[in-house]
Tab-separated table of C-alpha atoms in Angstrom:
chain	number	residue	atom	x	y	z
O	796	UNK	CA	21.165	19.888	-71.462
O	797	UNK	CA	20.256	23.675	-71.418
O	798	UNK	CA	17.836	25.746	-69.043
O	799	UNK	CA	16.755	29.149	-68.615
O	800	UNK	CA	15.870	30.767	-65.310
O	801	UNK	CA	14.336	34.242	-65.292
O	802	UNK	CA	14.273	36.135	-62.086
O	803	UNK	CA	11.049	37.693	-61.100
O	804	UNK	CA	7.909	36.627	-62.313
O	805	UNK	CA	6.218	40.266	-61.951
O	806	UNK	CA	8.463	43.398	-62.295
O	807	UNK	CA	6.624	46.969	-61.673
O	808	UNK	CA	8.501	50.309	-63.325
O	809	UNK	CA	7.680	53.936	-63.445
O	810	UNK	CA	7.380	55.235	-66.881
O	811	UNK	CA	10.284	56.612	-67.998
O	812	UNK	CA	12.213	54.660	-65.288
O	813	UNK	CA	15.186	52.033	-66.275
O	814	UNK	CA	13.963	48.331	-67.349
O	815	UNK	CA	16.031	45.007	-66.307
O	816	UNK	CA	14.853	42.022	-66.478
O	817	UNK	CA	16.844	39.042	-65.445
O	818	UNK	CA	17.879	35.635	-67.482
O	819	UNK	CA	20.841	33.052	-66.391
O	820	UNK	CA	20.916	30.502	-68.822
O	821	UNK	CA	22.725	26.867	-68.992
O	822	UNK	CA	24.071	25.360	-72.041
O	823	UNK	CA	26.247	22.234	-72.328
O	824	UNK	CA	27.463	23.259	-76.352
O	825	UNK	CA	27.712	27.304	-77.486
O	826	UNK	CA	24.086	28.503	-77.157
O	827	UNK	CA	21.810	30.908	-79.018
O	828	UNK	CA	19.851	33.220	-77.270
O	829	UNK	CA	16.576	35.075	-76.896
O	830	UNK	CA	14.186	37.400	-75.689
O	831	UNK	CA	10.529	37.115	-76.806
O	832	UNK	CA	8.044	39.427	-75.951
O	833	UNK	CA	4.342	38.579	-75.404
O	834	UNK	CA	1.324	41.218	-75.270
O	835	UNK	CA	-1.906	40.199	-74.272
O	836	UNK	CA	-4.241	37.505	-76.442
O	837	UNK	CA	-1.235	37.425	-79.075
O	838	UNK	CA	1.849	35.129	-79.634
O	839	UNK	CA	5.602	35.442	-78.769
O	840	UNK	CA	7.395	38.127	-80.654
O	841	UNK	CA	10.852	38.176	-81.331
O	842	UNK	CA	12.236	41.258	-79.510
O	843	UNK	CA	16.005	39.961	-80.113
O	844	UNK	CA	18.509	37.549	-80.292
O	845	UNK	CA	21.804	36.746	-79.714
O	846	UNK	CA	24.360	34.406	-82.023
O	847	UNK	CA	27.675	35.003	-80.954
O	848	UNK	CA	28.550	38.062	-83.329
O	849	UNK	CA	28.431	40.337	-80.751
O	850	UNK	CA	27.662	40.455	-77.157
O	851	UNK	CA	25.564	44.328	-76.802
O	852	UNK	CA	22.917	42.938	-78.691
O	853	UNK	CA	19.818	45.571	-79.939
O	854	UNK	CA	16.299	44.956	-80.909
O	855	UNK	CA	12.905	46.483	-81.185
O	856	UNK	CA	11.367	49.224	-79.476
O	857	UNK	CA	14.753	50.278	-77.875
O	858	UNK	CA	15.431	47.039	-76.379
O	859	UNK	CA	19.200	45.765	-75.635
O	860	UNK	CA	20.569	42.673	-73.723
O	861	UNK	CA	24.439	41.598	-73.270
O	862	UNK	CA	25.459	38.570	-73.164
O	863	UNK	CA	28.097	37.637	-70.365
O	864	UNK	CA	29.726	34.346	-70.713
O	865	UNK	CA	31.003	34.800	-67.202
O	866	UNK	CA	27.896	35.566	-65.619
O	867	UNK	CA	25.979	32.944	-67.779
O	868	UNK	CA	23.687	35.907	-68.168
O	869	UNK	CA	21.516	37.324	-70.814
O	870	UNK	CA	19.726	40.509	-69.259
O	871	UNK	CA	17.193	42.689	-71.187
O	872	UNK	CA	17.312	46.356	-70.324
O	873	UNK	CA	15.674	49.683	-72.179
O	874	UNK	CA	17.149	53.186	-70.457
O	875	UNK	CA	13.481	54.322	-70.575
O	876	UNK	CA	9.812	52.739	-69.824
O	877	UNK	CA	7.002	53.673	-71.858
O	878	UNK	CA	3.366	52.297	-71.674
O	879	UNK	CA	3.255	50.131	-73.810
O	880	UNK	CA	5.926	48.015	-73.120
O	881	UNK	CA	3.819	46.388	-70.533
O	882	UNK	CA	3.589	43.115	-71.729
O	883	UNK	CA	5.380	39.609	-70.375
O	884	UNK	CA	9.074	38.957	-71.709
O	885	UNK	CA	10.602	35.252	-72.397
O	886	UNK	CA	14.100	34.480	-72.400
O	887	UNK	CA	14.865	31.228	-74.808
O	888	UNK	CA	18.084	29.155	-75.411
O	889	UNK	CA	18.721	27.239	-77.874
O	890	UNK	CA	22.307	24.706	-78.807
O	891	UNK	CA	23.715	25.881	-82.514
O	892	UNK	CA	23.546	23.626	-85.439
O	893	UNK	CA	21.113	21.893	-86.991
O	894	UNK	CA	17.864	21.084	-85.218
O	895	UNK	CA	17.979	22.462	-81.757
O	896	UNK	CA	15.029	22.289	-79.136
O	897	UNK	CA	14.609	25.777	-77.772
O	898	UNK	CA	13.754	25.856	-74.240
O	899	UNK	CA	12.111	28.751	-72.678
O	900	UNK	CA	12.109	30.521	-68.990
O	901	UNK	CA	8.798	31.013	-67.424
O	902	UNK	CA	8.521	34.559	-68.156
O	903	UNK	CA	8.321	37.786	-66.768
O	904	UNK	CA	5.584	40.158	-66.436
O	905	UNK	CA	6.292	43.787	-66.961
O	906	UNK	CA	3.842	46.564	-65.599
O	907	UNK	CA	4.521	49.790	-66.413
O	908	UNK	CA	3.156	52.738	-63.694
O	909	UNK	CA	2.095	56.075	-65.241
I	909	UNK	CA	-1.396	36.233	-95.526
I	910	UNK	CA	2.034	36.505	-94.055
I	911	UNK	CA	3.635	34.891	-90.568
I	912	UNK	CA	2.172	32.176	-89.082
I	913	UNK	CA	-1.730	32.054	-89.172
I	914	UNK	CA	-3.888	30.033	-86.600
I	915	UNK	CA	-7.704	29.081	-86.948
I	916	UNK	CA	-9.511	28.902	-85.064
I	917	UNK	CA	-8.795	31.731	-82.561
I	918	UNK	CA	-11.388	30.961	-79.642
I	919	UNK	CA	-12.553	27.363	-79.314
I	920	UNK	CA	-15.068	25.869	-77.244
I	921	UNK	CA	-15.340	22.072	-76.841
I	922	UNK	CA	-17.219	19.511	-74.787
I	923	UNK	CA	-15.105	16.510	-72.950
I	924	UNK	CA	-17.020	14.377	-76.059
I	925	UNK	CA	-16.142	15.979	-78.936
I	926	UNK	CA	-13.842	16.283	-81.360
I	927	UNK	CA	-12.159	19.052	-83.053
I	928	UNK	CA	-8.947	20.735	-85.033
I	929	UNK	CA	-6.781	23.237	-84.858
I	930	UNK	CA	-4.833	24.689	-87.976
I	931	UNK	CA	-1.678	26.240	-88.647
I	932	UNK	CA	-0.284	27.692	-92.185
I	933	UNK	CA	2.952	29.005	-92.342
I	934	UNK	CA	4.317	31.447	-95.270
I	935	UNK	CA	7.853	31.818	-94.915
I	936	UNK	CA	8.918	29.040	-96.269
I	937	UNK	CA	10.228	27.473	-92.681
I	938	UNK	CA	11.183	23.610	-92.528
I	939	UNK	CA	10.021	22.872	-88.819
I	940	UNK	CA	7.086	23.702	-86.862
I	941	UNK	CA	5.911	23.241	-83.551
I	942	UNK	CA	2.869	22.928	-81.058
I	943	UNK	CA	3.197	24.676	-77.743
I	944	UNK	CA	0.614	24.945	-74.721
I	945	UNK	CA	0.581	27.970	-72.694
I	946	UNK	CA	-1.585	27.568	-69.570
I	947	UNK	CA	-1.563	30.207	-66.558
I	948	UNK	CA	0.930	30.383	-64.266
I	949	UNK	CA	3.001	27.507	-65.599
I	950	UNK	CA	6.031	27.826	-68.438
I	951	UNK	CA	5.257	27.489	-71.692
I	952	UNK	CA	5.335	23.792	-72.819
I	953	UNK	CA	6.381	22.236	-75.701
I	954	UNK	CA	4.281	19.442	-77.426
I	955	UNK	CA	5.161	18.546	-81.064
I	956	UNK	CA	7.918	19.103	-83.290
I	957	UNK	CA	7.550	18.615	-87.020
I	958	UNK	CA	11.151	19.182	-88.762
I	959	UNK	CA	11.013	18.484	-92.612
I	960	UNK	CA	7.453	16.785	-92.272
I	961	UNK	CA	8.953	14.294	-89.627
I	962	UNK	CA	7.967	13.973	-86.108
I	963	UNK	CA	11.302	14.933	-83.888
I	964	UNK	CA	10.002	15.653	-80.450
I	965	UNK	CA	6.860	14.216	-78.643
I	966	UNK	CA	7.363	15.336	-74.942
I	967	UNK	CA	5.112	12.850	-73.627
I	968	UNK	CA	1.609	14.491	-74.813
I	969	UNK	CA	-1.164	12.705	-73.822
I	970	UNK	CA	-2.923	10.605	-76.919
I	971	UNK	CA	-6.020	12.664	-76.654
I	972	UNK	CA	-3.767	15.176	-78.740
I	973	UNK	CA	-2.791	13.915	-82.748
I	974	UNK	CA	-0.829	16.570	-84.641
I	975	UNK	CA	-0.555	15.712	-88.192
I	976	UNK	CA	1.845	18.120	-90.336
I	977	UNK	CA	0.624	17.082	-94.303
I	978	UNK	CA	3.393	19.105	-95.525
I	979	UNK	CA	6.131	22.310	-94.379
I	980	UNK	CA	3.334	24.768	-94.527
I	981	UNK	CA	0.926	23.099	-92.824
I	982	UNK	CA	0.385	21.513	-89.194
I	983	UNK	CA	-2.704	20.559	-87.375
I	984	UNK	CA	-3.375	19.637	-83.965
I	985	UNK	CA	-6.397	16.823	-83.856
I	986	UNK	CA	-8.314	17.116	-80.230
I	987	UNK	CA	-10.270	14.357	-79.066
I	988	UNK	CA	-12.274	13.669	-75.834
I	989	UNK	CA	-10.154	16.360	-74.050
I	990	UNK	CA	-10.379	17.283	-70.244
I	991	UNK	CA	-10.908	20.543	-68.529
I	992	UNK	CA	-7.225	20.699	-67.554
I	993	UNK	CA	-6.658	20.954	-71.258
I	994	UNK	CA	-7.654	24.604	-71.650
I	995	UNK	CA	-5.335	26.386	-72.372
I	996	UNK	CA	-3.426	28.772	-75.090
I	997	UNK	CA	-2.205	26.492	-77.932
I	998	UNK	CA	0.400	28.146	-80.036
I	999	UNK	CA	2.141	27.341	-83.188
I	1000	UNK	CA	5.336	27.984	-84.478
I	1001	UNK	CA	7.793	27.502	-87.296
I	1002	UNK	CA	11.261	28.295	-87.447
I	1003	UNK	CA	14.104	27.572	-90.196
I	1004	UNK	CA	16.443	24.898	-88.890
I	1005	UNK	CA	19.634	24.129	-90.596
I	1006	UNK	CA	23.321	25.192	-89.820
I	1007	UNK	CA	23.236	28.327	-91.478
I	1008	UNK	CA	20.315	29.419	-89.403
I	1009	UNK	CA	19.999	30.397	-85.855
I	1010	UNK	CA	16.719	28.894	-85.558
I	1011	UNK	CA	14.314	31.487	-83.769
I	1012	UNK	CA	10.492	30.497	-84.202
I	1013	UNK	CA	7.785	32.807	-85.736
I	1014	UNK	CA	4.369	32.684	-83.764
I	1015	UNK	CA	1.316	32.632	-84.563
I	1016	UNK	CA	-1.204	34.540	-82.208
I	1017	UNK	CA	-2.261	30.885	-80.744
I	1018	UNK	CA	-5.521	29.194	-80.479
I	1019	UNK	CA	-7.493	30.011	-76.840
I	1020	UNK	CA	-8.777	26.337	-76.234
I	1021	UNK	CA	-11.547	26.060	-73.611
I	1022	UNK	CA	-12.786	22.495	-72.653
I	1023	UNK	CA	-16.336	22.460	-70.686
């Protein structure tokens, strides 16, 4: 069994302020996992993803997330807001191996403030 | 065309009729996948197709018939649907094996309103 839970359904930054959204995950075997990102009237994007080569993982638009084992965490940050990263952000995990249902948090909504 | 492509984008349907919606994938993906994104609830998965066969079926009403003809293609057959049905259908495909870590490739999803 695996779950996602993402803290926050609405998050508000100034521009140029720090981003951080939240994700604890749950996975019974080694999991895979993600962060999509959705903008508005489109599908999910794959901002990036982790597969157990290494835990600072980066993706696109200056996007990072570590993963913590520990923690059971998976947190997406960026050091720096712009505009148009408003948009709402999923966090997905997934077992390893084979066919693997993916199951996705509920999302949070980012709103960036000029 | 590249990705995953979805027709139509906007779709307006009575509670009587009956309609389609159509997904064509180019990236040579074995699995793909029907998911319903309504407002304010998490995204839910509906159908998985992986190597033309049916895996998943999470208890979707029979007013929804997905049909995948082949590993490009995947439709999602819509019949005497209720109001509560509108919502954003979405399609995915993603490339499942061992050697793959098996994220999905969206298309930009289907806006489904039932009147």
């Amino acid at each position: 069994a695996q779950s996602v839970t993402q803290l926050g359904s609405h998050v508000s930054v100034s521009e140029g302020a720090l981003v951080l959204l939240r994700c604890n995950y749950s996975s019974s075997v080694p999991p895979y996992l993600f962060w999509y990102v959705q903008y508005p009237n489109q599908g999910l994007q794959l901002l990036l993803k982790y597969t157990s080569a290494a835990t600072l993982v980066k993706g696109i638009n200056g996007f990072e997330a570590e993963f913590k084992k520990s923690e059971t965490s998976f947190h997406l940050t960026k050091p720096s807001a712009h505009m148009s990263d408003a948009a709402e952000y999923f966090c997905a995990v997934r077992g390893s191996g084979g066919y693997q249902k993916v199951t996705f948090g509920t999302g949070t909504k980012l709103q960036v403030i000029p | 065309e590249t990705g995953v492509t979805q027709t139509p984008r906007h779709l307006v349907m009575g509670m009587t009729n009956k309609k389609s919606l159509k997904c064509e994938q180019h990236l040579g993906h074995n699995a793909m996948y029907w998911y319903k994104q309504s407002a304010k609830k998490p995204l839910e998965l509906m159908f998985v197709y992986s190597l033309e066969e049916r895996v998943e079926n999470n208890s979707v009403p029979s007013r929804f018939s997905p049909e995948c003809p082949n590993s490009s293609h995947l439709f999602l057959h819509l019949h005497t649907l209720q109001p509560e049905d509108s919502a954003l259908y979405l399609c995915a495909s993603s490339q499942d094996s061992n050697q793959y870590t098996g994220e999905l490739f969206f298309g930009e999803g289907s806006r489904l309103t039932v009147l």
